[in-house]
Each structure stands twice: as structure tokens, then as C-alpha cells.
XYZ file of C-alpha atoms in Angstrom:
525
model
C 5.027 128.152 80.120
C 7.658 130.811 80.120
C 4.740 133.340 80.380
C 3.157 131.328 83.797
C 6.725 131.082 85.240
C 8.093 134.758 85.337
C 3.820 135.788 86.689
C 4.125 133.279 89.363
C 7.837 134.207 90.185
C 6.979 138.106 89.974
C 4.047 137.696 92.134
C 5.893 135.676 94.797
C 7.975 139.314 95.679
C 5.235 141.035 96.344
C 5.065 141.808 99.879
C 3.731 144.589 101.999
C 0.725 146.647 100.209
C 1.071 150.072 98.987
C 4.279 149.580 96.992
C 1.781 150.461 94.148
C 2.507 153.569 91.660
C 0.269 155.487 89.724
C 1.674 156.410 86.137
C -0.237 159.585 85.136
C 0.163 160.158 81.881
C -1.304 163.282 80.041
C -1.453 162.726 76.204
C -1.783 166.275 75.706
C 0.953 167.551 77.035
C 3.305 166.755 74.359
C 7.018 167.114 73.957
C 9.667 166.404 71.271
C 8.377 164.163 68.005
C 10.859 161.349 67.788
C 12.919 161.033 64.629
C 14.812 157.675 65.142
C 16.586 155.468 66.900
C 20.004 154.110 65.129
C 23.323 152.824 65.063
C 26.689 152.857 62.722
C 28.350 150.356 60.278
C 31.809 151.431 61.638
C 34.231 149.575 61.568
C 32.955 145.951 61.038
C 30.302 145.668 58.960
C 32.010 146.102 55.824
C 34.753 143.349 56.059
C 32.364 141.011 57.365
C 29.206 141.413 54.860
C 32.108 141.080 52.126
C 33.735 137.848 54.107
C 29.746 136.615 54.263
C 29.067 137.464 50.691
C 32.501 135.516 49.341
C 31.540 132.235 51.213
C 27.411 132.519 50.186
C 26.272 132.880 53.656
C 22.996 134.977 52.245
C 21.357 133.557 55.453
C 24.076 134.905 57.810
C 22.982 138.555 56.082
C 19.686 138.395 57.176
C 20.048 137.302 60.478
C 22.257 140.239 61.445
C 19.800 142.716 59.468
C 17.041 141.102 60.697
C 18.769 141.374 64.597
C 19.188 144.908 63.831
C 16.162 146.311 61.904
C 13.390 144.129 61.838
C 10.391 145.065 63.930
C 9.026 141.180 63.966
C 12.282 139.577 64.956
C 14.763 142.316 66.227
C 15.171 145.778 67.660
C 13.890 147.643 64.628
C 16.274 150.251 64.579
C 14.313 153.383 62.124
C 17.962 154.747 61.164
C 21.273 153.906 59.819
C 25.358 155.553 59.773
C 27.035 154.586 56.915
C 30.972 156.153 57.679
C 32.338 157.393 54.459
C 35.748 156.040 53.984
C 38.528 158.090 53.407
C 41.131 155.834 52.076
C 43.058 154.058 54.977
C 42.040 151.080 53.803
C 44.001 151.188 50.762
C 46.633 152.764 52.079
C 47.325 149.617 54.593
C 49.972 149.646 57.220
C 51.202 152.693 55.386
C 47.764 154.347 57.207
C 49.798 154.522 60.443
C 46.045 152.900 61.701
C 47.489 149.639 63.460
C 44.139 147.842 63.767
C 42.910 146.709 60.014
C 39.406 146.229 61.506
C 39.464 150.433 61.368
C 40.512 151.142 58.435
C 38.067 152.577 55.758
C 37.806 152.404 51.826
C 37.675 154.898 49.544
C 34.912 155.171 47.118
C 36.464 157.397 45.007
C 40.055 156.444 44.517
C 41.773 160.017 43.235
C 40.577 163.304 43.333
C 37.944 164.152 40.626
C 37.759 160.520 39.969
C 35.042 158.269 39.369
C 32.914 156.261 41.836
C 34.680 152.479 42.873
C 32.059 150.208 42.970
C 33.836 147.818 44.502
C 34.501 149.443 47.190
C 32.491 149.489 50.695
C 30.514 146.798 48.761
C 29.887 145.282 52.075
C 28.459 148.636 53.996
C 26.328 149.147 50.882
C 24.446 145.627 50.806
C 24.304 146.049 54.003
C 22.097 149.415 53.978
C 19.874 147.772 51.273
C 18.863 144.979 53.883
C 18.215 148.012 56.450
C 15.774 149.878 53.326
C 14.131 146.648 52.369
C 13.584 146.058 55.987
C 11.721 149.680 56.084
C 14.432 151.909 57.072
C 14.132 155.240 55.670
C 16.646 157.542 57.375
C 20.255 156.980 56.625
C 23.187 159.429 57.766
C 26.727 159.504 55.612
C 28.936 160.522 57.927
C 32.822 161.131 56.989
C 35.370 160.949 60.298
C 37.921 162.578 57.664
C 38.278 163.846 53.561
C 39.564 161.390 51.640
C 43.855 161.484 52.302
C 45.146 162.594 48.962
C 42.809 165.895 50.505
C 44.858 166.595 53.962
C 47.794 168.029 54.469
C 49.772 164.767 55.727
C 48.881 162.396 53.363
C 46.899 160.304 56.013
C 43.102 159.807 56.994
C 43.952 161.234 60.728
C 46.434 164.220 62.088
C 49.403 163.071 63.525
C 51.489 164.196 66.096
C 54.630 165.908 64.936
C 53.681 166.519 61.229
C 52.393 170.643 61.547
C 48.850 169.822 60.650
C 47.717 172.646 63.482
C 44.095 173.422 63.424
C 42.963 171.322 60.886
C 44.012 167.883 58.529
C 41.951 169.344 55.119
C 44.078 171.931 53.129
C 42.008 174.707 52.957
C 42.397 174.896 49.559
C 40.506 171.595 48.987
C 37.589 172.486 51.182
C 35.148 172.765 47.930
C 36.673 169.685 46.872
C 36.143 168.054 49.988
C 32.352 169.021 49.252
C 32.527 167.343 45.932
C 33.864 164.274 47.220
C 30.649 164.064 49.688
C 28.382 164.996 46.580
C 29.681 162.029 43.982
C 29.670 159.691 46.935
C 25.680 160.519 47.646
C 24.736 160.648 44.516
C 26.025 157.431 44.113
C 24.198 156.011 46.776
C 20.877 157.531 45.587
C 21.500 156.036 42.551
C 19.039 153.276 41.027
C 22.843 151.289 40.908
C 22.415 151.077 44.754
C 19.005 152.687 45.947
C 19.385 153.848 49.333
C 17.501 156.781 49.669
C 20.611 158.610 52.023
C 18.701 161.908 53.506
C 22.026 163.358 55.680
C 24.710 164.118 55.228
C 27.323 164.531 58.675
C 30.784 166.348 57.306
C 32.807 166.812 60.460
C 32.858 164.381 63.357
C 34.191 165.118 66.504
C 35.704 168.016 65.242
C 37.191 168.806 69.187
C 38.956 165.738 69.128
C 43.070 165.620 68.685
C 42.500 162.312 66.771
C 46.544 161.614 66.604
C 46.204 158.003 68.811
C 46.812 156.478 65.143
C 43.415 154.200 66.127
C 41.141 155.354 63.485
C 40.050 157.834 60.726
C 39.259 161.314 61.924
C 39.954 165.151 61.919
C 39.723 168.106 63.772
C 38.352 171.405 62.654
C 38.398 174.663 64.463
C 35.256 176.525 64.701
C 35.657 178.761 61.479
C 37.169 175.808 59.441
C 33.856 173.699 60.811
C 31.511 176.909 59.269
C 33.706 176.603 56.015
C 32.928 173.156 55.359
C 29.186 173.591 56.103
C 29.057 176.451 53.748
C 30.724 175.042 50.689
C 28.419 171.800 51.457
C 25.041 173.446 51.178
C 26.485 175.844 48.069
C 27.502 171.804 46.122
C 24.322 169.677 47.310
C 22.536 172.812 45.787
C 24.559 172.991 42.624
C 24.286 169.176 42.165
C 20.012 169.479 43.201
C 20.352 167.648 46.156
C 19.812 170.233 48.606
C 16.117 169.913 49.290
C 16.584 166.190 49.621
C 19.834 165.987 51.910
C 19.867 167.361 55.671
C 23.398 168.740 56.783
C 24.188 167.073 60.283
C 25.721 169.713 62.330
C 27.774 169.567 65.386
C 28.366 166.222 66.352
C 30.560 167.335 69.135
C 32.421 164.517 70.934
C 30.360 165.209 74.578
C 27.637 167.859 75.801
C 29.783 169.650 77.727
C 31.920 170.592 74.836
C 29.081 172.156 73.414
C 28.118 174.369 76.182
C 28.041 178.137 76.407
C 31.030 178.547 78.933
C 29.319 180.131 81.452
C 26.768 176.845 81.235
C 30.106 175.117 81.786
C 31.312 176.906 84.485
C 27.898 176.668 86.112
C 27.853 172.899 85.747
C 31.306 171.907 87.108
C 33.358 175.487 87.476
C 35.473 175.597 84.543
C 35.168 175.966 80.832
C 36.158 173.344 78.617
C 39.506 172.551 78.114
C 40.206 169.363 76.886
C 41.123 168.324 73.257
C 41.651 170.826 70.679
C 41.395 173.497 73.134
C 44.788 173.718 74.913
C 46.343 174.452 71.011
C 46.053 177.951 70.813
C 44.669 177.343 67.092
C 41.298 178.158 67.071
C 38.014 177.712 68.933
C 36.699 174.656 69.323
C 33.843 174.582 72.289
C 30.664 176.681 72.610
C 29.289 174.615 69.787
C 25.432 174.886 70.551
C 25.631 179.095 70.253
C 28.449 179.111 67.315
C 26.212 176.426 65.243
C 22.736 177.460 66.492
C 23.039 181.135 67.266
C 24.872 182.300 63.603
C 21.576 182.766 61.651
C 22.910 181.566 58.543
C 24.509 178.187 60.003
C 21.299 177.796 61.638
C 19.406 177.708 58.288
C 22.459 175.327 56.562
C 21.872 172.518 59.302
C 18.498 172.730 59.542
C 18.088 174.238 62.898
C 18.891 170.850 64.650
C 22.221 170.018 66.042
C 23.963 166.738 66.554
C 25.441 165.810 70.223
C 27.513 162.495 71.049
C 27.000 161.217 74.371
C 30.462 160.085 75.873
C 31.612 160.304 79.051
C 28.358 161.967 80.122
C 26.681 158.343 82.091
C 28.929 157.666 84.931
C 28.315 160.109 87.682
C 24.486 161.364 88.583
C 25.367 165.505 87.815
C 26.284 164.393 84.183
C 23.020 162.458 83.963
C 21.066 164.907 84.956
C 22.341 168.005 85.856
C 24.123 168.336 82.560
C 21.860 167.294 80.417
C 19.526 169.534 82.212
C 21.705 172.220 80.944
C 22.655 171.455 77.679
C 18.597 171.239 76.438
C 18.080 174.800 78.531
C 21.214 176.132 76.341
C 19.743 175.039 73.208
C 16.608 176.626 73.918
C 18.166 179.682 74.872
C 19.518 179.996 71.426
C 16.997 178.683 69.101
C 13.761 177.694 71.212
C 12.422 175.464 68.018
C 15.869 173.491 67.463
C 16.076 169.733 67.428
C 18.618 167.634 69.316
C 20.136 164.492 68.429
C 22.026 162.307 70.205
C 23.886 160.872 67.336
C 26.709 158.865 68.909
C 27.401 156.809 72.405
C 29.221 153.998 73.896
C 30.815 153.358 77.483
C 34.136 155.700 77.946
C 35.004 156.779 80.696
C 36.046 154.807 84.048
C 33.938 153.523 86.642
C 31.582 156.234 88.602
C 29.010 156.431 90.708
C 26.073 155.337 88.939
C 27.890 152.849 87.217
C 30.768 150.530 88.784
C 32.154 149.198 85.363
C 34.010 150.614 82.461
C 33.818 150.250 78.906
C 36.599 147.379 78.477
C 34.619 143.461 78.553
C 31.499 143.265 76.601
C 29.581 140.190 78.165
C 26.369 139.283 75.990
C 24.557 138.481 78.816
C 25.764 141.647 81.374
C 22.289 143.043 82.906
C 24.402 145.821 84.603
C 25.024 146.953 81.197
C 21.631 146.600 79.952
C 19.773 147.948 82.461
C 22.509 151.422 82.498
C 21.986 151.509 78.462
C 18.171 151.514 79.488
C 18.674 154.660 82.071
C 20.416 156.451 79.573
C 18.559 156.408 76.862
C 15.689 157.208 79.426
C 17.622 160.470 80.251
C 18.586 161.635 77.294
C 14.783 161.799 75.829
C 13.378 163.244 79.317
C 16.278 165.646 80.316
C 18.130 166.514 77.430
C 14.339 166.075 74.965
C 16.437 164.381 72.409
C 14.341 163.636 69.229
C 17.051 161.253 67.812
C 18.839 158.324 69.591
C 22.205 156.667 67.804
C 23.889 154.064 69.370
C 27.671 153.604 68.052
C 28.564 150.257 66.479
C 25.610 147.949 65.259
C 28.480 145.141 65.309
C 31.718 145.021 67.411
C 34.771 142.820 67.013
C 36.318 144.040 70.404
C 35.789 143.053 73.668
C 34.067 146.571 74.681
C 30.914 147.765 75.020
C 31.114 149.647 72.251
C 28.697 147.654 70.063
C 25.117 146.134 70.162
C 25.684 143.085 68.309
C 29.459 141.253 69.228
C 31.371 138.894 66.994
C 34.826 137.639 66.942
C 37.861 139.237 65.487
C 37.920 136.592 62.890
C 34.385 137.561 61.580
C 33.257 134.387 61.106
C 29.382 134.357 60.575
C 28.663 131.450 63.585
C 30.570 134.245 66.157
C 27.493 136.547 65.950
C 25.318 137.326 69.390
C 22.485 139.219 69.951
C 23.045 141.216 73.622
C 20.981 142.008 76.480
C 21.513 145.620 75.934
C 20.768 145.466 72.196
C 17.292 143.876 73.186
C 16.880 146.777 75.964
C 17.375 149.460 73.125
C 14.871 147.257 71.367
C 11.957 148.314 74.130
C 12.172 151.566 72.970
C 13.573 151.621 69.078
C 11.284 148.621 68.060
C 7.644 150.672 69.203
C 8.874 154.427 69.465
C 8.715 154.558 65.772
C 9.932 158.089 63.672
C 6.350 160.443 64.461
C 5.434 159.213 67.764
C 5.533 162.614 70.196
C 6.956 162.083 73.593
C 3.873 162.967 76.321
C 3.729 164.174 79.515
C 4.617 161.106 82.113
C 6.020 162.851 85.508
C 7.875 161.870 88.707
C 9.485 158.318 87.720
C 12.815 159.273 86.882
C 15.561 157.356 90.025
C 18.273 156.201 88.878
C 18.187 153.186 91.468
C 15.007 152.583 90.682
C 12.092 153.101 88.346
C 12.018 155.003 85.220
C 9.363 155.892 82.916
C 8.341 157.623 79.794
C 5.677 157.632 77.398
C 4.863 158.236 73.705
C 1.588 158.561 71.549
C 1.582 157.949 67.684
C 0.925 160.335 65.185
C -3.113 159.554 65.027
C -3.356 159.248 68.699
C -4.240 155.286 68.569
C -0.804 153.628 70.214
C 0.786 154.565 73.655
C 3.711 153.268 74.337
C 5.002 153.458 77.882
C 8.954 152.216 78.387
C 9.144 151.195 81.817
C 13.440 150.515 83.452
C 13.325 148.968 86.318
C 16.853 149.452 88.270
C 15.690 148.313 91.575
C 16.130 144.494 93.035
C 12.161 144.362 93.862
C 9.054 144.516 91.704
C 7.221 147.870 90.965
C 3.457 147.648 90.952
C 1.948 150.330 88.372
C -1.569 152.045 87.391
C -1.569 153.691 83.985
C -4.081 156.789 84.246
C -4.805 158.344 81.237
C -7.392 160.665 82.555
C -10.747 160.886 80.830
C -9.194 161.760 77.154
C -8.781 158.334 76.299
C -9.556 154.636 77.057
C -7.325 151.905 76.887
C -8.967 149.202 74.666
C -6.079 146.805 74.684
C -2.607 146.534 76.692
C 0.796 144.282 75.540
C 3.605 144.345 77.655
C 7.321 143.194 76.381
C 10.032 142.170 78.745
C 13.937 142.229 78.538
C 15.355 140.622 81.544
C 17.808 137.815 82.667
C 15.130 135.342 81.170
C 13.431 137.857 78.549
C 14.665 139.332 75.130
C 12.142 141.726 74.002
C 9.693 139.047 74.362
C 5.744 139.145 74.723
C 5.119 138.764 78.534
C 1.787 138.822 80.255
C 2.649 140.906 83.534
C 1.435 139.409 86.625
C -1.470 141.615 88.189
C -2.320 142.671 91.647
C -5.900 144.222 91.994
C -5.866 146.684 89.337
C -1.794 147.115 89.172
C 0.407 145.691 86.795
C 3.868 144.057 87.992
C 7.136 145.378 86.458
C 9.669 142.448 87.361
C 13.021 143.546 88.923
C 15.933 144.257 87.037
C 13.816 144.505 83.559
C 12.877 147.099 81.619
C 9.460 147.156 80.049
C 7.363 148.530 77.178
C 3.854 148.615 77.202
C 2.082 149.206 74.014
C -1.622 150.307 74.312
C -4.222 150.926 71.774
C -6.388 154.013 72.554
């Protein structure tokens, strides 16, 4: 019935003829091969799995990983972030972190000790749900060494303490590495069975991080090379190396990884914010320090890692920029990967969106639809390969996570989103070896946006469709003569739709992409 209601209702817009647009797609013309699309157990998911786990609610488990990772029921999400703890937890109100929801744990409890199993128990069952559920790429990523490793004592700089550049004690760099080695080996154990294939050292490393809201650290550019160095020498000592990926670069926002005369080209000035003002180091120009130093370039795999913030709220930054940051990277290294390993809503109000991040309403289209157009940008403009959300599960009112529950993590709290079903369109059929293809000329903002991706053996299209407009689009795929389309679903999240099985409405040969929606068509060649 639902299926008869939303034809009739789409149909009943269409008005004067012509509004009709031809989708030519060219499944030769290939671009990037997609890795994955993901998310991050920050800063939630532990407390409540363990909370869950306590009171027997096995069924409240499986919903959430089944929300989050299963390609029958959820979004399917191919990749996972588990944050490596660095001892805040334990170190309570003494952290200086005021939130408790924020606060990590610390698998290994002194330095050179032994492994903690009971700690980030909850993170851990929670990434065996993700592998059972078919999962197979999982990033570790630490936001800063473990505290009895930095120079204050804490998980995070603060202000008036003389950390300068950096939190880690140079000294303890190796260390820092060995800490990351016990803590994957662990996890690749047969004790927990995750098979953990990256490894991300340094987040945000451009960042102050002295708000006192959460783990983290800062590294100047040389410090950053140091810790990638002494990684690769210990994951090779230890045998790991052929099996572990070092993450490089996730850099807090694209323009911070710009050469600076991309920077000046883009908005007249090079970057300035953060870490940079401190007279203590480098700490911009990311994409030619990590790409363009031949030996880096080999240690992280010639891919680098990008976050997305404050780069959706004004048309130049969703375009324009990321325009220039893909045309940077392939000025460096022509065959480097980009991920986009980290976004949320930061930022104030612009002009291709009119809200902020604060207010995270389950059912907010607006939202949905502007999660939709960026993750449509950020694989046509910037050719990302890998797609990362931020939080999987938020206990804030922000739109900061794709799954919201209350503060008080109770299990009957949890709801599913609008804009985790929209990242469902593309996460749950763009699956890790699909190639992007060649699908031109629907790329407004306001209105309709499309892109299209083939499978490995050339049997599956899949066309993801975001409709931003307030009318229905009428669209013709055209395949040319390489292929015929044997069979055609279409899935539908929209004010009545969550990534549900819709049977478009059809004018003449055109199918009808409903206002306000976005769309996945999945064809078999």
C-alpha cells in the first residue's frame, strides 16, 4: 500500500512535459575504487554496550549492530573506528575532561604493562558484532598516547602547562609505538578476533586540543614524521607490518592540508588557525609534507586521510575546495588515495545550509538531505575512495552522530535517523570494490545530484540519486550499447521512506525521483 501511495502521490506533481533528464552513464570511464564507508565508536559505545551487557539486553546489541552494519536491516556500514583510549577514563575528574561520556580507558594500564582485558570491553564486543556482521576493515585510531606518556600527565595539552609543540615526550615516541603494537596485537588475537587492518597514530594533529572536552594531541610536522617512522620500524619488528596500513594525515579540514599557494588561491590567505599562530613548528601543507617525502609516502601507503569539518556550509568549500584539494593530491602523487575519514556539522549556519550543528532531530530532512549532498561531493569532487562518518551513536543533542540516544544510555532511548538511512543509500550498495563511473552534469546543490558505481565483475550498477529540489525529477538511465539493464530496484529515504524498497512511479520511459528524497537504484547488467 505504501508502495501505491508515494507512485500515485509522485505522479500527481508531474506537470508540464520535458522536465525529463537523461542520466548518461559510461561504465568505462572509471574513477576511484571505493574502499568503505564507516563510522567511530567514540565516545558512547563503550559505556553503553557495557551498561547493555550488565543488565542482559543481548537483544538491545543487535539491534544497534544490526542498525549500523547489516546490509538486510540497516545501513551496512563496510568499516569501523575503534578510538584507542589513553587513560582519562581512569584518571576521572582528575582528567580535567568534564564530560564522563568522553573519557577513554586504557588498555594497558602502565607503561610496558600487560593488556587489561577488562577494559574497553564494551568497544570490543561491539567490533565483533560489526565482523560477524561482515565487516572487514577496522581503523585503531588513538586521539592521544596513553598519559603516563605526555609531558603533563593528562590525555590532552593544556593551556598554561609548557607542553609547546607537542603532549608525547619525545623520549617516549618508540614507546608510544609499542603501546599501539600490544594494543593490536591484542585485538588480532584469537582472545578477541577482530581482524584490525589500520592503524591511525595522530589525529588532528593541527588542533590546540586544550578546551579540556576530550582526548587529543597536537604534533608539529616533524614530530608527526617521527611517530610514523618509529610505527612502521615496531609493526615490522612485531610482523605486523604487511598486515596493518598506517593512516596518515587525518588533518582536522582540507584546507589545512593544502599547499599554501592552493590556499591562497582558494580564499587569499594561508592557513592560520590552530597550531599555526605558535611559532613551534609547522603544522599545514599536510598533502605535500605526507605525500611528497618519498619515504612517508611509502610508510602510509600512498593514501592520506582528510576530515571533513567546516568544509559544507558555503558553495566555494563544496566545491571549489574540494576541487582543489583532489588537484593538490594529484599534483604530488597522481596514484594516491583519499579518505575522508572524519565529519560532522561544525561550523555556523551558511549558505547552503541554514542550520548549525547544535539540535539533532531524528526526523530533520534538512539534515538528511545536506548529509546526502555531501557525501555526493566528496566522491565526485574531491574522488574520495573512503567515506567515515564521526559517531555511530551520540548522547548529545548535535548532529554529530548517526544513531542518537539519551545521556542516560538506556537501551529503549535508541533511534535510527533520517540521515543515518540517507548514508545507508550509498554505504548499504556501494560495497568496498565497486569503481565509481563516469555519470556527468547532475551535480546542483538545490537540486539533483547523481553518481554511479559498477561492481567489481561488471554485473551491479548502482546509481545514488539526492534530490534537493521541492518537485519531482523525471530520469532516463542510458548506458549506451555496452550493457543492458536486465533488472532495476529503486530504494527511497524520504519523509515517509527509510531505505525502503520503492517502486518509482513511471512516466513513458522515465522514472520519478520524489522530492526531497534521495535514491539508489541498483541494476543488474
Amino acid at each position: 500500500m505504501k508502495k501505491l501511495l508515494l507512485s500515485m502521490a509522485v505522479a500527481s506533481v508531474l506537470s508540464a512535459p520535458g522536465f525529463a533528464s537523461t542520466l548518461d552513464i559510461d561504465i568505462n570511464d572509471t574513477k576511484q575504487t571505493i574502499h568503505s564507508f564507516g563510522a567511530s565508536d567514540a565516545w558512547s559505545i563503550n559505556p553503553a554496550i557495557n551498561k547493555w551487557q550488565s543488565e542482559g539486553n543481548e537483544q538491545a546489541i543487535a539491534n544497534l549492530a544490526d542498525m549500523l552494519f547489516s546490509t538486510d536491516k540497516g545501513i551496512g556500514l563496510s568499516a569501523w573506528r575503534f578510538n584507542i583510549g589513553a587513560g582519562s577514563a581512569e584518571q576521572g575528574a582528575e582528567s580535567f575532561i568534564r564530560d564522563p561520556l568522553r573519557r577513554a580507558e586504557l588498555l594497558v594500564p602502565e607503561q610496558g604493562g600487560e593488556i587489561d582485558p577488562t577494559k574497553q570491553r564494551g568497544q570490543i564486543r561491539f567490533m565483533q558484532e560489526a565482523h560477524q556482521r561482515g565487516v572487514n576493515n577496522f581503523i585503531a585510531f588513538s586521539n592521544s598516547p596513553p598519559y603516563y606518556l605526555t609531558k603533563n600527565g593528562l590525555a590532552h595539552p593544556t593551556a598554561a602547562d609548557g607542553v609547546g609543540s607537542t603532549n608525547l615526550k619525545p623520549e617516549h615516541v618508540d614507546d608510544f609505538s609499542d603501546f599501539l603494537v600490544d594494543v593490536l596485537t591484542y585485538l588480532r588475537s584469537d582472545e578477541v578476533g577482530v581482524p584490525v587492518n589500520y592503524i591511525s597514530p595522530i589525529n588532528e594533529p593541527t588542533w590546540e586540543w586544550e578546551g579540556q572536552t576530550q582526548e587529543g594531541n597536537r604534533y608539529n610536522m616533524k614530530e608527526v614524521k617521527a611517530v610514523y617512522r618509529s610505527l612502521d620500524k615496531k609493526l615490522t619488528d612485531a610482523g605486523l607490518r604487511a598486515d596493518i596500513h598506517i593512516d596518515g594525515g587525518e588533518v582536522v579540514e582540507y584546507t589545512a592540508a593544502l599547499r599554501d599557494s592552493y590556499k591562497r588561491n582558494f580564499n587569499g590567505s594561508s592557513q592560520t588557525n590552530g597550531m599555526n599562530s605558535r611559532g613551534v613548528g609547522l603544522y599545514r601543507n599536510y598533502i605535500d609534507e605526507l605525500l611528497g617525502d618519498e619515504e612517508i609516502r611509502d610508510i602510509i601507503g600512498n593514501q592520506i586521510s582528510l576530515h571533513g569539518y567546516f568544509s559544507d556550509g558555503w558553495s566555494d568549500r563544496l566545491g571549489k575546495l574540494r576541487d582543489m584539494t583532489y588537484d593538490n593530491v594529484k599534483a604530488v602523487s597522481p596514484d594516491a588515495q583519499i579518505w575522508m575519514s572524519e565529519m560532522s556539522i561544525l561550523g555556523g549556519a551558511g549558505g547552503v545550509r541554514d542550520f548549525d550543528g547544535h539540535g539533532f532531530d531524528v526526523n530533520d530532512m534538512d539534515y538528511a538531505l545536506h548529509v546526502g549532498r555531501i557525501i555526493h561531493r566528496d566522491l565526485t569532487r574531491l574522488n574520495a575512495s573512503a567515506w567515515h562518518w564521526w559517531l555511530g551513536l551520540t548522547p548529545y543533542d548535535y548532529k554529530d552522530g548517526m544513531v542518537k540516544i539519551a545521556p542516560s544510555l538506556d537501551a529503549n532511548t535508541v533511534q535510527d535517523s533520517k540521515m543515518m538511512w540517507t548514508v545507508g543509500n550509498y554505504s548499504r550498495f556501494i560495497r568496498p570494490g565497486y569503481q565509481r563511473v563516469e555519470l556527468g552534469g547532475y551535480d546542483d546543490l538545490k537540486g539533483l545530484m547523481a553518481s554511479a558505481y559498477l561492481s567489481p565483475q561488471g554485473k551491479e550498477l548502482v546509481v545514488v540519486m539526492v534530490n534537493m529540489g521541492d518537485t519531482a525529477e523525471g530520469v532516463d538511465l542510458d548506458i549506451g550499447n555496452e550493457a543492458k539493464i536486465s533488472q532495476l530496484t529503486t530504494y527511497v529515504t524520504n519523509k515517509e521512506y527509510d531505505l525502503e524498497e520503492v517502486a518509482l512511479a513511471k512516466k513513458d520511459a522515465e522514472y520519478v525521483v520524489p522530492p526531497r528524497s534521495t535514491v539508489t537504484f541498483v541494476a543488474t547488467l
